[in-house]
CSV table of C-alpha atoms and ligand atoms in Angstrom, one decimal:
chain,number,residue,atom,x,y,z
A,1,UNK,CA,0.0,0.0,0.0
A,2,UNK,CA,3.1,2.1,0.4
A,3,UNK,CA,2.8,3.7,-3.4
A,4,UNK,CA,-1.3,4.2,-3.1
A,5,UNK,CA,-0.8,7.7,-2.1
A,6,UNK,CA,1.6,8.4,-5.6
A,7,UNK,CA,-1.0,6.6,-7.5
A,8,UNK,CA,-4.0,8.9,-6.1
A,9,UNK,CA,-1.2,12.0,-7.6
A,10,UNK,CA,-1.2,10.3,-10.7
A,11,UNK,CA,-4.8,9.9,-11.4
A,12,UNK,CA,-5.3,13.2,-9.9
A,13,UNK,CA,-2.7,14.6,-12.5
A,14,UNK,CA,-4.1,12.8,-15.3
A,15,UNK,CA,-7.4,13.9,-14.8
A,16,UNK,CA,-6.4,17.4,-14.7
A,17,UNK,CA,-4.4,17.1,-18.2
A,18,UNK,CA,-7.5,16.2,-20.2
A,19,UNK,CA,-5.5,16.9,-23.9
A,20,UNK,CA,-3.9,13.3,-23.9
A,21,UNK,CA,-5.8,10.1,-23.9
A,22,UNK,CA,-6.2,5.8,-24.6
A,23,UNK,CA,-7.0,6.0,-28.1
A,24,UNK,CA,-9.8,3.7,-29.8
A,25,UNK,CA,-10.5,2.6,-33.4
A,26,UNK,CA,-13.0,5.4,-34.1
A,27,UNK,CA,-9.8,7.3,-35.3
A,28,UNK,CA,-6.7,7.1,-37.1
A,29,UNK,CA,-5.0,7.1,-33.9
A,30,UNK,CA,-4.8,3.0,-33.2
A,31,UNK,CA,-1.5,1.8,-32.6
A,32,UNK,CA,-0.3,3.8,-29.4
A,33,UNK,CA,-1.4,3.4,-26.7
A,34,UNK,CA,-1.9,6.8,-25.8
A,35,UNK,CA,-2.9,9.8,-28.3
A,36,UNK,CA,-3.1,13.8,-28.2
A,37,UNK,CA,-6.7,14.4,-27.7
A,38,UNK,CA,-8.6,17.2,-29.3
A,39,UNK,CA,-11.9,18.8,-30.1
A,40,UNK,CA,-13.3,19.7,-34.2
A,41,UNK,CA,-14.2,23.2,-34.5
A,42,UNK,CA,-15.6,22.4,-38.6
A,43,UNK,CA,-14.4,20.9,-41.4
A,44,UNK,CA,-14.6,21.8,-45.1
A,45,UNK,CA,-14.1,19.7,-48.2
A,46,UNK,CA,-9.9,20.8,-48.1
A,47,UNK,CA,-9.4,21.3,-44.3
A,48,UNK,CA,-10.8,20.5,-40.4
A,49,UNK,CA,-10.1,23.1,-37.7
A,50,UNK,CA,-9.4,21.5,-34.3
A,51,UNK,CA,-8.7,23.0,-31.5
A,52,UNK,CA,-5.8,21.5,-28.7
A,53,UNK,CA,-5.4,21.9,-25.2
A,54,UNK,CA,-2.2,22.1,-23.6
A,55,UNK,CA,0.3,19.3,-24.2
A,56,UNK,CA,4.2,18.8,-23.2
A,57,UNK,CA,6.8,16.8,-25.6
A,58,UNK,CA,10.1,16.1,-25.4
A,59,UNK,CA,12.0,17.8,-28.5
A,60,UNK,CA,15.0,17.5,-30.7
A,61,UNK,CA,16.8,19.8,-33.6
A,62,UNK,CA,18.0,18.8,-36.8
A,63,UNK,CA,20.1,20.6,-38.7
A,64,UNK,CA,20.1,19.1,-42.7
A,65,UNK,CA,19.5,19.6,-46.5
A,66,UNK,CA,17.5,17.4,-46.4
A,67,UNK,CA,13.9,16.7,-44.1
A,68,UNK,CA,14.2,12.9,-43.9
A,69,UNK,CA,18.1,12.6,-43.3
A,70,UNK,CA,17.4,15.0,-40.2
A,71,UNK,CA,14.5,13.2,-39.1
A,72,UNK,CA,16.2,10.1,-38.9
A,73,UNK,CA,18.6,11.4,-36.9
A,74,UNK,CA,16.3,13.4,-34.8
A,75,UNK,CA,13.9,10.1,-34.4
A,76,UNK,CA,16.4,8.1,-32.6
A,77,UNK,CA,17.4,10.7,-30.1
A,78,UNK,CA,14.1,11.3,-28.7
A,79,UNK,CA,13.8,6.6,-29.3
A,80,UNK,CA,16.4,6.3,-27.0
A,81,UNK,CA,15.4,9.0,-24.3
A,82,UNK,CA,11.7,7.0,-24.2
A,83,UNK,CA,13.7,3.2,-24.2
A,84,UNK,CA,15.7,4.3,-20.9
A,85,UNK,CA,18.3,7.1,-21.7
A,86,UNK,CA,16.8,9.0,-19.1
A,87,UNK,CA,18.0,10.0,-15.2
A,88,UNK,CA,15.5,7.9,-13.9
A,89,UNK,CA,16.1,5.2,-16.9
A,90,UNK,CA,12.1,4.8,-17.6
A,91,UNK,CA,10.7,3.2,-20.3
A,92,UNK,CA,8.3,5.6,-21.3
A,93,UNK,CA,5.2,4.4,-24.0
A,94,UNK,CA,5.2,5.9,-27.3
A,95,UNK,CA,2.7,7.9,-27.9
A,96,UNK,CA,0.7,9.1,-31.5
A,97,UNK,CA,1.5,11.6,-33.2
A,98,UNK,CA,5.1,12.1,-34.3
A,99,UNK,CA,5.4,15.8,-34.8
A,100,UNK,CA,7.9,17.9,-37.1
A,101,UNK,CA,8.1,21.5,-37.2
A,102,UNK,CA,9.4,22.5,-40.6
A,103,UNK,CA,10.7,26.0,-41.3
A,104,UNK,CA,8.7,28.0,-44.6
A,105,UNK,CA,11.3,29.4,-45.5
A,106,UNK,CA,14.7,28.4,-46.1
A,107,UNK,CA,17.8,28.6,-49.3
A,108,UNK,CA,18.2,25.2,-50.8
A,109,UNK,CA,22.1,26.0,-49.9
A,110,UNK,CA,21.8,26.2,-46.2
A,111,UNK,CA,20.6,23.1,-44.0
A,112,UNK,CA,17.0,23.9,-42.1
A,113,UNK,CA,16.4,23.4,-38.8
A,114,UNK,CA,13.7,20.7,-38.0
A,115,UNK,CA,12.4,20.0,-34.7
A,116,UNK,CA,11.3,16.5,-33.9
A,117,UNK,CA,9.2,16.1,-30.5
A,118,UNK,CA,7.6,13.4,-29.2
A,119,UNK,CA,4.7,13.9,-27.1
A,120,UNK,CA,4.9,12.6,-23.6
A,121,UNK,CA,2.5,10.0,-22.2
A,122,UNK,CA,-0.2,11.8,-19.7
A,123,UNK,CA,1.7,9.8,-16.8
A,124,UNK,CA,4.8,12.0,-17.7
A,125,UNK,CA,3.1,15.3,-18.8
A,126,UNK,CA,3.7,17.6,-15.6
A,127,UNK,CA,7.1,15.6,-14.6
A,128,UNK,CA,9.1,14.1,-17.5
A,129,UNK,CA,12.3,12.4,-16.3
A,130,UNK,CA,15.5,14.8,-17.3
A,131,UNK,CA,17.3,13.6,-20.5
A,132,UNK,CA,21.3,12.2,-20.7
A,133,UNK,CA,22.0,15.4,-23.3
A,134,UNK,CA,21.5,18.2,-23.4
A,135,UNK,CA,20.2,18.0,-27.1
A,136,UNK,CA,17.0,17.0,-25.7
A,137,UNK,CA,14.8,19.4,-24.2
A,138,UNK,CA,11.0,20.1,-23.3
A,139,UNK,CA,8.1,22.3,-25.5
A,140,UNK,CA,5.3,23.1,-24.0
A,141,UNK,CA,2.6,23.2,-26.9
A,142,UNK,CA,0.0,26.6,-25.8
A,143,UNK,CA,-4.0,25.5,-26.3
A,144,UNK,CA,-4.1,26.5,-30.0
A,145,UNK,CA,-6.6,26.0,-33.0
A,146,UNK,CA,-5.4,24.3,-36.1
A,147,UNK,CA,-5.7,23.7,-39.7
A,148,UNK,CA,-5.5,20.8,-40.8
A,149,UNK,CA,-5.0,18.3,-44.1
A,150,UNK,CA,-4.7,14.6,-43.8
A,151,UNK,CA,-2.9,12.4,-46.2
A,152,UNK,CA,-1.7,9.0,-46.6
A,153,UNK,CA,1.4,7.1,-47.5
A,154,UNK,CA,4.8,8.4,-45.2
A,155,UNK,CA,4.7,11.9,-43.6
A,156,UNK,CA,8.2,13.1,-44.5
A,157,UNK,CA,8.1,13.2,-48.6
A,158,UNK,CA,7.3,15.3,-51.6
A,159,UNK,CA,4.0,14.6,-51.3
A,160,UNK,CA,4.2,16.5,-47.8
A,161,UNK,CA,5.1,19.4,-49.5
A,162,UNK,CA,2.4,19.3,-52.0
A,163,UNK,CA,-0.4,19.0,-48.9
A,164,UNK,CA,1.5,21.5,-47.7
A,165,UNK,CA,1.1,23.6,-50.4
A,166,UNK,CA,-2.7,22.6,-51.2
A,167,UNK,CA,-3.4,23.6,-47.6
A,168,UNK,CA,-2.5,27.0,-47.7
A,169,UNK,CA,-3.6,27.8,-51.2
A,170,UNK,CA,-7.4,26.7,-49.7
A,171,UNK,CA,-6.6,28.8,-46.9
A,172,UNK,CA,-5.0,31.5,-48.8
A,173,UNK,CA,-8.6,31.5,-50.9
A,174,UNK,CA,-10.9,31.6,-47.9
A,175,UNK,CA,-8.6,34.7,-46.2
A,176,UNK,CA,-7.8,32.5,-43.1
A,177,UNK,CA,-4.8,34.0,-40.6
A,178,UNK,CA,-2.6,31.4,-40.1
A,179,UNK,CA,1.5,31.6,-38.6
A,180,UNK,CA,2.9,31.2,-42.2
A,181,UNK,CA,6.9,30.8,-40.9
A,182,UNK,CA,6.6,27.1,-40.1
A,183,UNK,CA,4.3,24.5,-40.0
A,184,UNK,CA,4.2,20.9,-38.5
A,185,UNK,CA,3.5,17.4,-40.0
A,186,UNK,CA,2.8,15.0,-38.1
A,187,UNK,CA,3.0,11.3,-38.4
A,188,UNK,CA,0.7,8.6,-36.4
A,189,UNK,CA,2.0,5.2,-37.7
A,190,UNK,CA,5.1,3.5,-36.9
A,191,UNK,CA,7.4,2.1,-39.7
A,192,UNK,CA,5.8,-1.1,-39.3
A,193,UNK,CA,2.1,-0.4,-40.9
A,194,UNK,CA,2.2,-0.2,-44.5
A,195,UNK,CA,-1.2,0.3,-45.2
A,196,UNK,CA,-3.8,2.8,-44.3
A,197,UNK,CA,-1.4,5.5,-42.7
A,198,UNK,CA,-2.1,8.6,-41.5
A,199,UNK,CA,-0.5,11.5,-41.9
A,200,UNK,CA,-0.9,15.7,-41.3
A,201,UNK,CA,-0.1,18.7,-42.4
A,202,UNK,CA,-0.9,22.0,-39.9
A,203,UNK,CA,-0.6,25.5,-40.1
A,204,UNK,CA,-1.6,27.1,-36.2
A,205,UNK,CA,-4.2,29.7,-37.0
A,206,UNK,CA,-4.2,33.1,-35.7
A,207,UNK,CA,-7.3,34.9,-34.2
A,208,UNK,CA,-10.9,33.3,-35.5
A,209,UNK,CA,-10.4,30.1,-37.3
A,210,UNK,CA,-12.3,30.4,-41.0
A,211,UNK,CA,-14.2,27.3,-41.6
A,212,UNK,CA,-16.2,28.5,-45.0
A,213,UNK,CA,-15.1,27.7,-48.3
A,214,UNK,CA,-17.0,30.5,-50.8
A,215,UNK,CA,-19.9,28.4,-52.8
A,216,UNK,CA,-19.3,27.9,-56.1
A,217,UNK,CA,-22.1,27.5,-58.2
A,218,UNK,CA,-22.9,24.0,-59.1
A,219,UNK,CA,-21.3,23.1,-62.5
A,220,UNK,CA,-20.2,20.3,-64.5
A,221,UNK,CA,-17.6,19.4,-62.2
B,1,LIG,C1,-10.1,-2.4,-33.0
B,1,LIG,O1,-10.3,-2.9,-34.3
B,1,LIG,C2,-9.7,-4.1,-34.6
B,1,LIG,C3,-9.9,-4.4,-36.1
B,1,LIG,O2,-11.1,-3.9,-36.5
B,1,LIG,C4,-10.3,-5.1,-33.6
B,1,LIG,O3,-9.7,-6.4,-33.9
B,1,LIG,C5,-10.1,-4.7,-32.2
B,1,LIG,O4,-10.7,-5.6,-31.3
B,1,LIG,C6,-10.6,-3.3,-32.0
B,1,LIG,N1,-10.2,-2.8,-30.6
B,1,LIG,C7,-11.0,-2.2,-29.8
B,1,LIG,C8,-10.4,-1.7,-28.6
B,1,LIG,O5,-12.2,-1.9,-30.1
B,2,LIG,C1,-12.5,7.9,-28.5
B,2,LIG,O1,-12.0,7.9,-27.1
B,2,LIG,C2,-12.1,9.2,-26.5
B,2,LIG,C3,-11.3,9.1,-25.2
B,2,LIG,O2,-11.7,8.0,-24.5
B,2,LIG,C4,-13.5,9.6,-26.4
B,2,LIG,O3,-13.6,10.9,-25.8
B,2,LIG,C5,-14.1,9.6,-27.7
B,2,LIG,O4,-15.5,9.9,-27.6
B,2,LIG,C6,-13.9,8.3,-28.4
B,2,LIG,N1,-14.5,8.4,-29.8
B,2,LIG,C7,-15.5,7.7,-30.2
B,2,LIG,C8,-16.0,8.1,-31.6
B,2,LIG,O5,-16.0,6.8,-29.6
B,3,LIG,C1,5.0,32.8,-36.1
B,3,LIG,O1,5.9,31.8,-35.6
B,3,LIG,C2,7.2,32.3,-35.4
B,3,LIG,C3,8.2,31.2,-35.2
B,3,LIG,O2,7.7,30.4,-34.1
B,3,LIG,C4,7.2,33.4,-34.3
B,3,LIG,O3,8.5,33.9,-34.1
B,3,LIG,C5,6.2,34.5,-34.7
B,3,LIG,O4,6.1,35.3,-33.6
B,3,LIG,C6,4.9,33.9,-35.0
B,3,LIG,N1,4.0,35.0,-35.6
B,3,LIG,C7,2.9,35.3,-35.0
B,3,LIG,C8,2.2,36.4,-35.7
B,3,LIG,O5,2.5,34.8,-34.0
């Protein structure tokens, strides 16, 4: 009975952190045991606004030319810090989604920056375990509303940068205010699942998210 007390914390603390949660089949989110939980504001025929609460991840940089080569390298720090290379050498459970921030702009001569973060199981959210290196450190995500486009196949490839690019052209079109220096995409299946995976591209919106696409008359199309 000695740990009941720390247990009665825990549930107390994972009550209280309602934006991470077991996931079920009803979404995309199926082979973690925990996901990142969040609400849909609206949805349109290109895009779904959804709005997050609070989360904490543990993060990594990459500096490369190219996305997947830093990834890679990125991907295995923040492995290793959840298989044990931690000061209190926990396992800690992945969690769904994988997210990478990825800079707008950037010289095709000059490696980008990309930061890799893993988001930390709700048992870990208010007191993550210190990493070995000081390459790895903490990002507390702010309650934000997104925009949103899903896609499938593997979340760091040309294609990402044409979703990318289809994403703000519908947002462009509908005037929606959205942080236009970065944006994230985020990956929910592990290497393993070859089929049916699910993948996202987000731009974090700024002031009133726009959910209405103008009405084009109906036509042939
Ligand atoms: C999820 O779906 C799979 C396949 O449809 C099924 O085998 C499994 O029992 C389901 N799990 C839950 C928790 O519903
Ligand atoms: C999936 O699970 C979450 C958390 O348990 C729950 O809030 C949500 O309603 C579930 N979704 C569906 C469609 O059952
Ligand atoms: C957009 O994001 C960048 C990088 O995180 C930040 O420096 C900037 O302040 C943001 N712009 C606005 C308008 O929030």
């Amino acid at each position: 009975m000695v740990y009941l007390p720390g247990l009665l914390v825990l549930m107390l603390m994972v009550t209280a952190k309602g934006s991470i949660g077991p996931s079920n089949n009803s979404s995309f989110c199926t082979e973690s045991k925990e996901c990142l939980l969040f609400d849909v504001v609206c949805k349109t025929g290109e895009y779904e606004v959804r709005h997050y609460d609070p989360s904490r991840w543990v993060s990594t940089d990459a500096e490369a030319y190219f996305m997947g080569v830093g990834a890679a390298m990125a991907f295995r720090r923040l492995f290793k810090y959840i298989s044990g290379a931690n000061e209190e050498a926990v396992n800690i459970d992945m969690t769904a989604p994988v997210l990478v921030k990825i800079p707008e702009e950037r010289n095709m001569w000059e490696p980008a920056v990309y930061t890799l973060s893993f988001l930390l199981p709700s048992e870990y959210q208010e007191n993550p375990p210190k990493p070995t290196t000081e390459k790895l450190y903490f990002t507390d995500m702010p309650e934000m509303n997104v925009y949103v486009r899903s896609y499938g196949g593997w979340m760091l490839s040309l294609t990402s940068r044409l979703h990318s690019h289809l994403l703000t052209r519908a947002l462009d079109r509908v005037r929606a205010s959205y942080n236009s220096s970065y944006h994230y995409c985020l990956g929910y299946d592990s290497p393993m699942k070859l089929l049916d995976r699910h993948n996202e591209i987000w731009y974090v919106a700024e002031g009133e998210p726009v959910c209405s696409v103008p009405q084009h008359p109906a036509s042939a199309s």
